[in-house]
Structure formats: C-alpha cells, structure tokens
Amino acid sequence: SQKIEQNSEALNIQEGKTATLTCNYTNYSPAYLQWYRQDPGRGPVFLLLIRENEKEKRKERLKVTFDTTLKQSLFHITASQPADSATYLCALDEATGSGYSTLTFGKGTMLLVSP
Amino acid sequence: DGGITQSPKYLFRKEGQNVTLSCEQNLNHDAMYWYRQDPGQGLRLIYYSQIVNDFQKGDIAEGYSVSREKKESFPLTVTSAQKNPTAFYLCASSRGRSEKLFFGSGTQLSVL
C-alpha cells in the first residue's frame, strides 16, 4: 500500500541551529513533492514545490531535497527562529484514474524552536 | 484581498442533522478541494472539483456531498450518514493540476 512517513515525534532544536525534517514514501512515483507549514487551528500554508527532475530547491532560509532513488525528501530550515515553530507537512501528487492528480499529505512533524 | 474563505469557524451538529460548510474563493482558481483533518492525523481528501459542474470522490467521500454550481463556491454537506463527523475541515483551491494549494482557515465541526 502507498504510504508517506514523517517523524511523528516533535523535533526540538535551539534557535540558530538548522532544523532537518524527513519525508519518506513507499509505493509512489510522484512527479513532484510539496511542503506546507501549519499552525494550530489554521489551514496549511504552501512553502516549496520540488519536481522529480530537481535535486534541490531553495527559498530564503528553506531548502528542500528530493531523492527519487531513496524515495525521500529532506526539508531544512537554517538559522531557525522561535517563529518557525509549527507543524510541517509534506505532500505528494497521486494520479487519479481520470488523468488528474491530487495531493496526498503526510501526518506532519512538529518543530519546536527554543530561544 | 484575494483568498479563500470558509465559514463558519465553529459548527455544531445534532444527531440526524445535515450541516453545510461554506467555501468561497476569489482567486479565479479552477480546482477546489475538501480535506478532513483529525487530531494527530494527516489531511484526508473528501471531494475535489476540477471545473464547474464537475466533482470527484476522494478517499473518504462516504457520508458527504458537494456541489460546484459556481467557480467561486464549493460547499460541503456533512450528512447524517457520516457517523463520526467531528473533525477540522479544510477547503483549498489551486489553478489546476500540479499547482500549489491555497487553504482556507478551516471549520471545526463537533457533535452535540
């Protein structure tokens, strides 16, 4: 069966360090992968999209890698700040039978950045 | 401001009652989606619509119904057939396939 795995335990780091979150998947061949941030009681907010032919994508302090051989994406936040504390979700596209695709989300990893 | 609006923020359902969650977008997006989120769980797709007057079932459509009569609107009805409706419901839109999703602020549905 298809599965997306993100660390269920919260990641606690100190301000200024680099946070690294992992997204592993099985039985998917996604054309692209997306990362979202979700704060408590709010809807997710899009952060980055990376395609299967891209190894790495950067946006300000954020970096995403995508290894289709390992079936893994890593999400990095450099120089982390307490304001980065949130739950981070990865999502993979999944083809439907009608030629469309929808996003399937992992359960997310909570990041806690302490001052 | 362009965006996606969900209402109400909180909703309570009595047993045997149907309730409707509203979702409106002014982003001129073709595609719209409904997801359900339970505590500690990922988002699960209920229904999606690629274009007006067309919609498709997602992974957990049983006990739910939708309509897409206008491009801007995609209401979700939680019917009495949904036996475990308590959850956080999220509506989203996108320009189309392979595009990022824009989410609303969600509706928390609880059973009285």
XYZ file of N, CA and C in Angstrom:
681
model
N 0.846 -1.191 0.000
C 0.000 0.000 0.000
C 0.885 1.246 0.000
N 0.314 2.346 -0.453
C 1.067 3.603 -0.501
C 1.157 4.209 0.886
N 2.307 4.775 1.165
C 2.497 5.335 2.496
C 3.443 6.520 2.432
N 3.124 7.551 3.228
C 4.011 8.700 3.402
C 4.354 8.758 4.881
N 5.629 8.795 5.196
C 6.047 8.780 6.592
C 6.827 10.034 6.942
N 6.364 10.700 8.000
C 7.104 11.810 8.577
C 7.298 11.492 10.051
N 8.373 12.002 10.637
C 8.637 11.732 12.052
C 7.441 12.161 12.889
N 6.911 11.225 13.660
C 5.752 11.553 14.487
C 6.146 12.300 15.755
N 7.390 12.125 16.171
C 7.847 12.825 17.370
C 8.235 14.253 17.006
N 7.985 15.162 17.933
C 8.343 16.552 17.708
C 9.857 16.694 17.671
N 10.305 17.635 16.861
C 11.728 17.949 16.761
C 11.987 19.220 17.551
N 12.817 19.089 18.579
C 13.161 20.237 19.424
C 14.580 20.688 19.100
N 14.735 21.964 18.731
C 16.075 22.480 18.466
C 16.225 23.873 19.074
N 17.457 24.306 19.159
C 17.735 25.643 19.687
C 17.764 26.671 18.576
N 17.384 27.854 18.917
C 17.419 28.972 17.972
C 18.805 29.098 17.348
N 18.804 29.324 16.038
C 20.065 29.495 15.325
C 20.582 28.227 14.672
N 20.095 27.073 15.134
C 20.522 25.805 14.542
C 19.723 25.514 13.275
N 20.176 24.495 12.545
C 19.457 24.063 11.347
C 18.514 22.911 11.695
N 17.262 23.070 11.321
C 16.272 22.001 11.514
C 16.194 21.183 10.242
N 16.166 19.871 10.373
C 16.038 18.980 9.218
C 14.871 18.023 9.454
N 13.888 18.093 8.580
C 12.711 17.242 8.658
C 12.735 16.261 7.491
N 12.212 15.061 7.741
C 12.290 13.982 6.762
C 10.912 13.557 6.298
N 10.819 13.252 5.011
C 9.595 12.703 4.436
C 9.999 11.500 3.585
N 9.561 10.324 3.995
C 9.823 9.095 3.243
C 8.511 8.576 2.658
N 8.604 7.963 1.501
C 7.385 7.440 0.893
C 7.657 6.084 0.255
N 6.601 5.296 0.168
C 6.692 3.979 -0.460
C 5.537 3.818 -1.435
N 5.814 3.068 -2.494
C 4.785 2.752 -3.494
C 4.171 3.981 -4.153
N 4.960 5.033 -4.280
C 4.578 6.215 -5.041
C 5.643 6.457 -6.099
N 5.249 7.079 -7.148
C 6.194 7.624 -8.125
C 5.749 9.053 -8.413
N 5.927 9.931 -7.445
C 5.401 11.290 -7.595
C 6.180 12.105 -8.610
N 5.455 12.906 -9.347
C 6.109 13.823 -10.283
C 6.636 15.039 -9.545
N 6.056 15.333 -8.384
C 6.529 16.458 -7.598
C 6.130 16.250 -6.141
N 6.744 17.034 -5.282
C 6.514 16.947 -3.846
C 6.424 18.367 -3.322
N 5.530 18.585 -2.373
C 5.337 19.920 -1.806
C 5.489 19.878 -0.290
N 5.920 20.998 0.264
C 5.994 21.169 1.721
C 5.111 22.332 2.134
N 4.380 22.121 3.260
C 3.492 23.122 3.813
C 3.792 23.307 5.292
N 3.444 24.505 5.783
C 3.523 24.802 7.198
C 2.110 24.945 7.723
N 1.835 24.370 8.925
C 0.532 24.524 9.547
C 0.683 24.936 11.001
N 0.030 26.038 11.348
C -0.034 26.488 12.733
C -1.323 25.965 13.365
N -1.360 25.826 14.705
C -2.545 25.252 15.367
C -3.825 25.993 15.001
N -4.849 25.227 14.617
C -6.146 25.810 14.314
C -6.204 26.599 13.021
N -5.179 26.477 12.180
C -5.138 27.217 10.917
C -4.980 26.259 9.744
N -5.243 26.764 8.545
C -5.013 25.966 7.357
C -3.539 25.946 6.990
N -3.077 24.897 6.310
C -1.679 24.851 5.878
C -1.357 25.977 4.899
N -0.087 26.369 4.914
C 0.414 27.391 4.003
C 1.539 26.795 3.170
N 1.454 26.964 1.867
C 2.453 26.420 0.949
C 3.818 27.058 1.170
N 4.866 26.214 1.133
C 6.241 26.702 1.281
C 7.054 26.483 -0.003
N 7.173 25.229 -0.426
C 8.045 24.910 -1.558
C 7.490 23.733 -2.339
N 7.772 23.728 -3.628
C 7.456 22.609 -4.510
C 8.740 22.194 -5.204
N 8.975 20.885 -5.275
C 10.156 20.379 -5.983
C 9.713 19.260 -6.914
N 10.227 19.272 -8.126
C 9.832 18.296 -9.139
C 10.801 17.126 -9.149
N 10.384 16.025 -9.751
C 11.181 14.798 -9.715
C 12.524 14.952 -10.400
N 12.642 15.885 -11.325
C 13.916 16.069 -12.026
C 14.786 17.140 -11.367
N 14.349 17.638 -10.210
C 15.126 18.625 -9.452
C 15.695 17.951 -8.212
N 16.946 18.178 -7.942
C 17.572 17.583 -6.761
C 17.380 18.447 -5.528
N 17.349 19.766 -5.752
C 17.342 20.688 -4.624
C 16.619 21.969 -5.008
N 15.950 22.566 -4.023
C 15.270 23.839 -4.233
C 15.487 24.688 -2.993
N 15.716 25.985 -3.195
C 15.945 26.879 -2.059
C 15.018 28.083 -2.127
N 14.660 28.570 -0.943
C 13.885 29.807 -0.829
C 14.234 30.422 0.515
N 15.001 31.491 0.450
C 15.440 32.200 1.658
C 16.116 31.200 2.612
N 15.613 30.975 3.817
C 16.266 30.061 4.762
C 15.828 28.611 4.586
N 15.013 28.338 3.613
C 14.469 26.999 3.403
C 15.195 26.292 2.266
N 15.403 24.981 2.445
C 15.973 24.161 1.389
C 15.291 22.810 1.384
N 14.932 22.333 0.209
C 14.312 21.028 0.061
C 15.148 20.199 -0.897
N 15.340 18.928 -0.555
C 15.975 17.983 -1.480
C 14.975 16.874 -1.778
N 15.170 16.241 -2.935
C 14.242 15.215 -3.392
C 15.062 14.103 -4.033
N 15.089 12.949 -3.396
C 15.864 11.809 -3.897
C 14.887 10.705 -4.277
N 14.623 10.560 -5.573
C 13.629 9.595 -6.034
C 14.146 8.158 -5.933
N 15.470 7.992 -5.808
C 16.020 6.643 -5.626
C 15.793 6.173 -4.189
N 16.085 7.046 -3.248
C 15.852 6.745 -1.828
C 14.387 6.904 -1.446
N 13.603 7.529 -2.318
C 12.199 7.847 -2.027
C 12.111 8.683 -0.748
N 12.825 9.805 -0.793
C 12.922 10.637 0.398
C 13.086 12.102 0.019
N 12.480 12.961 0.836
C 12.697 14.396 0.738
C 13.152 14.894 2.099
N 14.118 15.778 2.095
C 14.576 16.436 3.312
C 14.240 17.913 3.224
N 13.760 18.454 4.344
C 13.368 19.865 4.425
C 14.228 20.504 5.501
N 14.982 21.533 5.116
C 15.909 22.177 6.038
C 15.482 23.626 6.283
N 15.564 24.038 7.541
C 15.396 25.448 7.898
C 16.701 25.873 8.563
N 17.438 26.768 7.930
C 18.681 27.234 8.514
C 18.421 28.443 9.409
N 19.336 28.666 10.351
C 19.230 29.792 11.290
C 17.815 29.862 11.857
N 17.358 28.759 12.433
C 15.972 28.652 12.881
C 15.642 29.681 13.957
N 14.377 30.075 13.986
C 13.872 31.082 14.924
C 12.657 30.516 15.646
N 12.349 31.008 16.836
C 11.135 30.537 17.530
C 9.882 30.665 16.670
N 9.831 31.665 15.799
C 8.669 31.848 14.922
C 8.528 30.722 13.890
N 9.564 29.904 13.729
C 9.489 28.763 12.814
C 8.760 27.579 13.451
N 8.463 27.674 14.722
C 7.768 26.587 15.424
C 6.385 26.385 14.818
N 6.129 25.182 14.339
C 4.876 24.850 13.648
C 4.944 23.378 13.282
N 3.883 22.888 12.646
C 3.887 21.544 12.076
C 4.145 21.661 10.577
N 5.032 20.817 10.075
C 5.399 20.859 8.660
C 4.929 19.574 7.983
N 4.198 19.768 6.899
C 3.575 18.661 6.175
C 4.234 18.482 4.820
N 4.500 17.251 4.441
C 4.896 17.001 3.063
C 3.708 16.396 2.325
N 3.663 16.613 1.037
C 2.541 16.148 0.233
C 3.051 15.692 -1.128
N 2.513 14.580 -1.598
C 2.913 14.024 -2.888
C 1.717 13.978 -3.825
N 1.985 14.189 -5.101
C 0.882 14.080 -6.046
C 0.594 12.609 -6.308
N -0.655 12.319 -6.468
C -1.110 10.957 -6.712
C -2.074 10.994 -7.883
N -1.758 10.238 -8.921
C -2.603 10.249 -10.111
C -3.939 9.598 -9.822
N -5.001 10.229 -10.294
C -6.323 9.622 -10.210
C -6.559 8.841 -11.492
N -7.640 8.135 -11.568
C -7.903 7.343 -12.771
C -8.329 8.173 -13.961
N -8.679 9.445 -13.708
C -9.263 10.258 -14.772
C -8.259 11.212 -15.401
N -6.974 10.936 -15.230
C -5.959 11.790 -15.837
C -5.617 13.018 -15.022
N -6.176 13.133 -13.835
C -5.869 14.259 -12.956
C -4.948 13.742 -11.863
N -4.508 14.622 -10.989
C -3.747 14.187 -9.817
C -4.170 15.024 -8.623
N -4.119 14.442 -7.457
C -4.431 15.153 -6.224
C -3.265 14.983 -5.265
N -3.240 15.800 -4.229
C -2.172 15.734 -3.247
C -2.562 14.832 -2.088
N -1.633 13.965 -1.707
C -1.783 13.145 -0.508
C -0.779 13.635 0.511
N -1.245 13.893 1.738
C -0.416 14.507 2.760
C 0.089 13.486 3.771
N 1.307 13.738 4.276
C 1.792 13.026 5.438
C 1.158 13.603 6.691
N 1.427 12.962 7.844
C 0.814 13.408 9.098
C 1.501 14.639 9.671
N 2.680 14.946 9.175
C 3.369 16.144 9.623
C 4.313 15.897 10.782
N 5.289 16.781 10.898
C 6.228 16.774 12.021
C 6.170 18.132 12.689
N 6.013 18.119 14.018
C 6.006 19.379 14.766
C 7.443 19.803 15.066
N 7.750 21.041 14.772
C 9.057 21.626 15.053
C 8.908 22.645 16.182
N 9.747 22.525 17.197
C 9.750 23.471 18.312
C 11.140 24.079 18.406
N 11.223 25.395 18.230
C 12.491 26.102 18.289
C 12.513 26.928 19.566
N 13.447 26.618 20.422
C 13.504 27.316 21.702
C 14.559 28.429 21.659
N 14.263 29.547 22.361
C 15.204 30.684 22.363
C 16.516 30.322 23.058
N -8.654 41.836 -1.113
C -7.634 40.800 -0.962
C -8.120 39.499 -1.557
N -7.255 38.830 -2.348
C -7.617 37.537 -2.874
C -7.423 36.479 -1.824
N -8.323 35.479 -1.823
C -8.171 34.433 -0.836
C -9.297 33.441 -0.883
N -9.294 32.579 0.097
C -10.303 31.530 0.206
C -10.915 31.619 1.589
N -12.225 31.679 1.652
C -12.947 31.933 2.899
C -13.830 30.754 3.259
N -13.658 30.281 4.475
C -14.510 29.220 4.990
C -15.373 29.762 6.123
N -16.611 29.294 6.172
C -17.485 29.673 7.282
C -18.464 28.535 7.556
N -18.907 28.425 8.823
C -18.433 29.185 9.971
C -17.098 28.645 10.481
N -16.520 29.308 11.456
C -15.278 28.827 12.058
C -15.550 27.599 12.931
N -16.670 27.639 13.658
C -17.080 26.518 14.516
C -18.521 26.146 14.180
N -18.807 24.854 14.200
C -20.139 24.379 13.854
C -20.469 23.165 14.712
N -21.717 23.133 15.169
C -22.152 22.015 15.993
C -23.297 21.301 15.293
N -23.235 19.993 15.306
C -24.261 19.194 14.631
C -24.985 18.325 15.631
N -26.297 18.323 15.518
C -27.098 17.416 16.325
C -27.220 16.094 15.585
N -27.486 15.047 16.328
C -27.610 13.724 15.721
C -28.743 13.733 14.692
N -28.486 13.142 13.524
C -29.503 13.052 12.490
C -29.623 14.291 11.625
N -28.787 15.271 11.880
C -28.890 16.543 11.171
C -27.854 16.619 10.058
N -28.231 17.229 8.936
C -27.258 17.571 7.899
C -26.752 18.990 8.158
N -25.482 19.220 7.943
C -24.941 20.571 8.061
C -24.104 20.870 6.827
N -24.060 22.153 6.451
C -23.315 22.565 5.260
C -22.218 23.539 5.636
N -21.006 23.242 5.151
C -19.849 24.104 5.352
C -19.631 24.906 4.078
N -19.385 26.189 4.264
C -19.241 27.074 3.115
C -17.770 27.253 2.763
N -17.480 27.350 1.455
C -16.137 27.637 0.962
C -16.259 28.514 -0.278
N -15.662 29.704 -0.206
C -15.703 30.656 -1.322
C -14.286 31.116 -1.622
N -13.970 31.221 -2.928
C -12.646 31.736 -3.309
C -12.785 32.803 -4.389
N -11.920 33.812 -4.303
C -11.904 34.864 -5.329
C -10.553 34.905 -6.028
N -9.914 33.738 -6.128
C -8.607 33.617 -6.772
C -8.722 33.225 -8.234
N -9.951 33.015 -8.697
C -10.204 32.584 -10.068
C -9.577 31.215 -10.361
N -9.541 30.387 -9.335
C -8.983 29.041 -9.492
C -10.025 28.072 -10.040
N -9.566 27.182 -10.920
C -10.472 26.174 -11.456
C -10.736 25.036 -10.468
N -9.711 24.617 -9.748
C -9.820 23.419 -8.906
C -10.080 23.780 -7.451
N -10.937 23.001 -6.820
C -11.216 23.174 -5.405
C -11.277 21.805 -4.744
N -10.979 21.793 -3.431
C -10.823 20.540 -2.691
C -11.400 20.671 -1.278
N -11.841 19.544 -0.740
C -12.193 19.452 0.671
C -11.362 18.350 1.315
N -10.713 18.719 2.437
C -9.946 17.769 3.231
C -10.512 17.719 4.640
N -10.327 16.590 5.263
C -10.673 16.416 6.671
C -9.385 16.142 7.441
N -9.259 16.765 8.637
C -8.078 16.543 9.480
C -8.528 16.161 10.878
N -8.088 15.011 11.346
C -8.334 14.563 12.713
C -7.062 14.788 13.532
N -7.187 14.957 14.851
C -6.010 15.256 15.689
C -4.873 14.271 15.452
N -3.682 14.804 15.202
C -2.512 13.964 15.005
C -2.505 13.206 13.698
N -3.433 13.528 12.821
C -3.536 12.823 11.540
C -3.240 13.759 10.377
N -2.934 13.163 9.270
C -2.755 13.939 8.056
C -4.088 14.367 7.477
N -4.011 15.160 6.434
C -5.215 15.589 5.741
C -5.704 14.458 4.831
N -6.993 14.197 4.876
C -7.566 13.165 4.007
C -8.564 13.821 3.049
N -8.478 13.450 1.793
C -9.274 14.084 0.753
C -10.692 13.530 0.728
N -11.671 14.438 0.782
C -13.078 14.048 0.780
C -13.638 14.118 -0.649
N -13.584 15.292 -1.249
C -14.049 15.522 -2.615
C -13.144 16.562 -3.263
N -13.098 16.538 -4.597
C -12.428 17.592 -5.329
C -13.179 17.881 -6.614
N -12.932 19.085 -7.115
C -13.606 19.526 -8.331
C -12.571 20.207 -9.225
N -12.470 19.750 -10.445
C -11.503 20.339 -11.371
C -12.103 21.500 -12.142
N -13.430 21.513 -12.223
C -14.087 22.515 -13.056
C -15.548 22.628 -12.608
N -16.165 23.736 -12.958
C -17.562 23.947 -12.577
C -18.437 22.801 -13.089
N -19.415 22.437 -12.270
C -20.400 21.394 -12.582
C -19.793 19.999 -12.694
N -18.614 19.825 -12.124
C -17.996 18.502 -12.105
C -17.252 18.324 -10.796
N -17.355 17.145 -10.183
C -16.605 16.862 -8.970
C -16.380 15.353 -8.868
N -15.366 14.990 -8.099
C -14.961 13.597 -7.974
C -14.830 13.221 -6.499
N -15.088 11.971 -6.177
C -14.899 11.488 -4.818
C -13.410 11.343 -4.511
N -13.070 11.664 -3.270
C -11.723 11.428 -2.785
C -11.670 10.115 -2.024
N -10.787 10.043 -1.052
C -10.570 8.797 -0.325
C -11.654 8.477 0.698
N -12.343 9.514 1.205
C -13.298 9.289 2.305
C -14.616 10.014 2.035
N -15.206 9.816 0.862
C -16.393 10.566 0.456
C -17.692 10.102 1.133
N -17.716 8.917 1.686
C -18.964 8.390 2.248
C -19.492 9.269 3.371
N -20.787 9.636 3.282
C -21.393 10.483 4.298
C -21.268 11.973 4.009
N -20.685 12.310 2.876
C -20.509 13.713 2.469
C -21.096 13.930 1.080
N -21.476 15.177 0.798
C -21.875 15.537 -0.558
C -21.405 16.951 -0.855
N -21.216 17.254 -2.134
C -20.749 18.577 -2.562
C -21.521 19.017 -3.794
N -21.361 20.288 -4.132
C -21.864 20.823 -5.398
C -20.860 21.842 -5.896
N -20.854 22.081 -7.196
C -19.970 23.098 -7.777
C -20.737 23.794 -8.900
N -21.672 24.629 -8.481
C -22.515 25.340 -9.436
C -21.860 26.628 -9.918
N -20.958 27.165 -9.122
C -20.219 28.367 -9.491
C -18.732 28.127 -9.297
N -17.927 28.809 -10.071
C -16.478 28.634 -9.973
C -15.976 29.011 -8.587
N -16.624 30.025 -7.979
C -16.129 30.567 -6.721
C -16.511 29.746 -5.504
N -17.478 28.845 -5.635
C -18.081 28.229 -4.462
C -18.059 26.707 -4.517
N -17.760 26.087 -3.387
C -17.682 24.619 -3.323
C -18.155 24.175 -1.935
N -19.452 24.230 -1.657
C -19.951 23.866 -0.321
C -19.919 22.366 -0.070
N -19.680 22.010 1.172
C -19.634 20.610 1.606
C -20.768 20.351 2.596
N -21.581 19.342 2.328
C -22.624 18.940 3.256
C -22.214 17.662 3.972
N -22.244 17.727 5.293
C -21.982 16.557 6.114
C -23.339 15.963 6.458
N -23.632 14.799 5.931
C -24.962 14.228 6.102
C -25.050 13.394 7.376
N -26.243 13.017 7.730
C -26.462 12.193 8.925
C -25.846 10.803 8.758
N -25.510 10.445 7.522
C -24.876 9.146 7.282
C -23.414 9.118 7.726
N -22.851 10.296 7.947
C -21.473 10.367 8.443
C -21.510 10.199 9.948
N -21.106 9.051 10.431
C -21.292 8.706 11.848
C -20.225 9.291 12.760
N -19.127 9.709 12.208
C -18.054 10.289 13.015
C -17.607 11.608 12.401
N -18.445 12.640 12.461
C -18.155 13.861 11.722
C -17.232 14.836 12.449
N -16.963 14.612 13.730
C -16.136 15.562 14.475
C -14.736 15.603 13.898
N -14.341 16.765 13.384
C -13.032 16.920 12.741
C -12.861 18.379 12.346
N -11.670 18.694 11.869
C -11.330 20.005 11.330
C -11.403 19.879 9.816
N -12.257 20.699 9.178
C -12.466 20.589 7.742
C -11.770 21.751 7.033
N -11.008 21.408 6.013
C -10.220 22.396 5.280
C -10.613 22.397 3.811
N -10.870 23.577 3.299
C -11.144 23.764 1.885
C -9.901 24.370 1.235
N -9.627 24.000 0.007
C -8.458 24.517 -0.695
C -8.796 24.739 -2.163
N -7.988 25.548 -2.813
C -8.140 25.751 -4.246
C -6.774 25.795 -4.895
N -6.745 25.567 -6.205
C -5.496 25.671 -6.961
C -5.832 26.039 -8.405
N -4.822 26.515 -9.123
C -5.062 26.875 -10.517
C -5.332 25.638 -11.357
N -4.796 24.514 -10.905
C -5.043 23.277 -11.632
C -4.123 22.198 -11.140
N -3.976 21.181 -11.945
C -3.133 20.047 -11.590
C -1.689 20.484 -11.369
N -1.045 19.877 -10.387
C 0.376 20.105 -10.089
C 0.669 21.498 -9.535
N -0.351 22.220 -9.185
C -0.146 23.551 -8.630
C -0.273 23.526 -7.110
N 0.308 24.533 -6.469
C 0.213 24.611 -5.012
C -1.226 24.881 -4.590
N -1.549 24.441 -3.372
C -2.875 24.640 -2.827
C -2.912 25.867 -1.926
N -4.006 26.608 -2.023
C -4.294 27.697 -1.111
C -5.420 27.204 -0.206
N -5.186 27.252 1.105
C -6.171 26.747 2.059
C -6.941 27.875 2.728
N -8.184 27.552 3.108
C -8.935 28.423 3.986
C -8.509 28.213 5.424
N -9.157 28.914 6.332
C -8.774 28.859 7.747
C -9.442 27.715 8.493
N -10.311 26.967 7.820
C -10.871 25.753 8.398
C -12.168 25.955 9.170
N -12.927 24.883 9.286
C -14.140 24.824 10.111
C -14.019 23.644 11.063
N -14.177 23.896 12.349
C -14.174 22.827 13.343
C -15.612 22.389 13.562
N -15.898 21.142 13.202
C -17.233 20.584 13.366
C -17.251 19.648 14.562
N -18.225 19.844 15.432
C -18.371 18.989 16.606
C -19.809 18.489 16.693
N -19.978 17.361 17.355
C -21.303 16.770 17.514
C -21.826 17.049 18.902
N -23.074 17.527 18.989
C -23.675 17.806 20.297
C -24.162 16.519 20.940
